[in-house]
mmCIF file of C-alpha atoms in Angstrom:
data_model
loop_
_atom_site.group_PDB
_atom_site.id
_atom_site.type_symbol
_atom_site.label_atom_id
_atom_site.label_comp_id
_atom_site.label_asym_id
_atom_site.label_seq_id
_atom_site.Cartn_x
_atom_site.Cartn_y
_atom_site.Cartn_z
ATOM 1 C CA UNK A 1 -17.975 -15.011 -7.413
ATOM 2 C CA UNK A 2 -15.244 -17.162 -7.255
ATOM 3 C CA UNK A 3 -16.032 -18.636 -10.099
ATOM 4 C CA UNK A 4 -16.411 -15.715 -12.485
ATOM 5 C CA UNK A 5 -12.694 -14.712 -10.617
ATOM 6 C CA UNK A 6 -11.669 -18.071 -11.846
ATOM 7 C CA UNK A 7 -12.655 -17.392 -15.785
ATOM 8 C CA UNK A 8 -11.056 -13.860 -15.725
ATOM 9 C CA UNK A 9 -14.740 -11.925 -15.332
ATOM 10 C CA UNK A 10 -13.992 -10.334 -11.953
ATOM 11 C CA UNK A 11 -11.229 -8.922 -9.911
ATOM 12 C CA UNK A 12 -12.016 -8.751 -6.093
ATOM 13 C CA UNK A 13 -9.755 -6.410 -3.849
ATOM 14 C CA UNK A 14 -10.110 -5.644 -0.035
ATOM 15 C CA UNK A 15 -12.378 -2.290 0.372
ATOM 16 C CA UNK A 16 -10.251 0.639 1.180
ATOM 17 C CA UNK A 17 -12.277 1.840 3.231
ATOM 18 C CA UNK A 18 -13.190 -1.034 5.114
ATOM 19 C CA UNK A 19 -11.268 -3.967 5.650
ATOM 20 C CA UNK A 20 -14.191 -6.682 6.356
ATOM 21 C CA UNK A 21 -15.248 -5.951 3.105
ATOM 22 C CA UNK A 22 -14.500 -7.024 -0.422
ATOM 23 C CA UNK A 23 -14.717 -4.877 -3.192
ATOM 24 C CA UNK A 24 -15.791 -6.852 -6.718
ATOM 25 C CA UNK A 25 -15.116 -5.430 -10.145
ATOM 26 C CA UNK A 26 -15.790 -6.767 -13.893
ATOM 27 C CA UNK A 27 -12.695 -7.127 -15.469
ATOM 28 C CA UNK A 28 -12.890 -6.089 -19.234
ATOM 29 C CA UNK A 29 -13.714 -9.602 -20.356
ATOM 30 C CA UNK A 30 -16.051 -9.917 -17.811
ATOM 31 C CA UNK A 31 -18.174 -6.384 -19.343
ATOM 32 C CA UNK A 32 -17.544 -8.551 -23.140
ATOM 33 C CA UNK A 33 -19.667 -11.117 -21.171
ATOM 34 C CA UNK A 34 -22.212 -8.968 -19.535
ATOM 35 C CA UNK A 35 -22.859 -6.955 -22.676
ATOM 36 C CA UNK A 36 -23.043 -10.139 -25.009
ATOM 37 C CA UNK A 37 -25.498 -11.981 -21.981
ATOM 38 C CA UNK A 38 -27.604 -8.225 -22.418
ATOM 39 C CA UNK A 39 -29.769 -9.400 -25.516
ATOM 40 C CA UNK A 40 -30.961 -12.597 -24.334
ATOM 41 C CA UNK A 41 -31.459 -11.209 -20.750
ATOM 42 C CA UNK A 42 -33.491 -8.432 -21.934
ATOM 43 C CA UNK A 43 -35.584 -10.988 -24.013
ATOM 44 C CA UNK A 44 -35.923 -13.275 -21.356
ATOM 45 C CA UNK A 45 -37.275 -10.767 -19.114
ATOM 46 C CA UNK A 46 -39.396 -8.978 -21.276
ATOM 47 C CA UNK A 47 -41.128 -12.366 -22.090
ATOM 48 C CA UNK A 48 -41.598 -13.836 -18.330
ATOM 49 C CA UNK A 49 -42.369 -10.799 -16.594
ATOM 50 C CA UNK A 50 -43.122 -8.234 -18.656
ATOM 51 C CA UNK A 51 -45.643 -9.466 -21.050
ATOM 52 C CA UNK A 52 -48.060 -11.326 -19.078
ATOM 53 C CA UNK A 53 -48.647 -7.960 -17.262
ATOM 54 C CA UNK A 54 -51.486 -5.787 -18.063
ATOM 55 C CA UNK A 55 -51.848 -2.484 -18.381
ATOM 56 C CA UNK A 56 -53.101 -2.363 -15.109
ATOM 57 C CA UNK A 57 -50.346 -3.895 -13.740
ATOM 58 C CA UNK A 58 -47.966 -2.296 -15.765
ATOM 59 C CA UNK A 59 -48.832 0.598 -14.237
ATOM 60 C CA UNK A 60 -48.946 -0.342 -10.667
ATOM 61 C CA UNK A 61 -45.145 -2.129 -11.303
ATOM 62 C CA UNK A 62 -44.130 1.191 -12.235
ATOM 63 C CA UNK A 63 -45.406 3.300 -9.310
ATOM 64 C CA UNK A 64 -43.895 0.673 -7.067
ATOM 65 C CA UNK A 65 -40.365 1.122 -8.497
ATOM 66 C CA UNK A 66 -40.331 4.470 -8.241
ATOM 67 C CA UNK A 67 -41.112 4.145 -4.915
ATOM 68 C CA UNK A 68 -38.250 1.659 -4.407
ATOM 69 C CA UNK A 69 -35.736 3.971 -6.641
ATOM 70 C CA UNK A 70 -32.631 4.969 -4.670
ATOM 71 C CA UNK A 71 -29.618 6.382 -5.672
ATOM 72 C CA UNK A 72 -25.899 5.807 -4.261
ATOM 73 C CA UNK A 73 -26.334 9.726 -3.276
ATOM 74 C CA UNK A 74 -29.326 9.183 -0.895
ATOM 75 C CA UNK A 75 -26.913 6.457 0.795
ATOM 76 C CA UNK A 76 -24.283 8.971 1.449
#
């Protein structure tokens, strides 16, 4: 983290709500980074762990995400 603050990507602040904690948020040049990184990500990701799945799996990867879905409203 410190070094994303350090190239202008982040901005970290203490959380307002709780003072042990740091909040840490993408500056706009930071998003510019995150959407150019996107492609190659998504590529990457696809071709490592995606592919080699079969259907099978694909399937059974699928059923366990759902499972492991959770939403910042089921935290509250």
């Amino acid at each position: 983290m410190k070094r994303f603050e350090q190239r202008g990507w982040v901005e970290r602040s203490p959380d307002p709500d709780d003072g042990r904690y740091t909040v840490a948020a993408l500056t706009d040049a930071g998003y510019e980074v995150v959407v150019a990184a996107a492609p190659t990500h998504v590529r990457a990701v696809r071709r490592l762990v995606l592919d080699p799945l079969t259907d099978a799996d694909q399937q059974a990867l699928a059923r366990i995400a759902a499972k492991l879905r959770v939403r910042p409203v089921d935290l509250a």
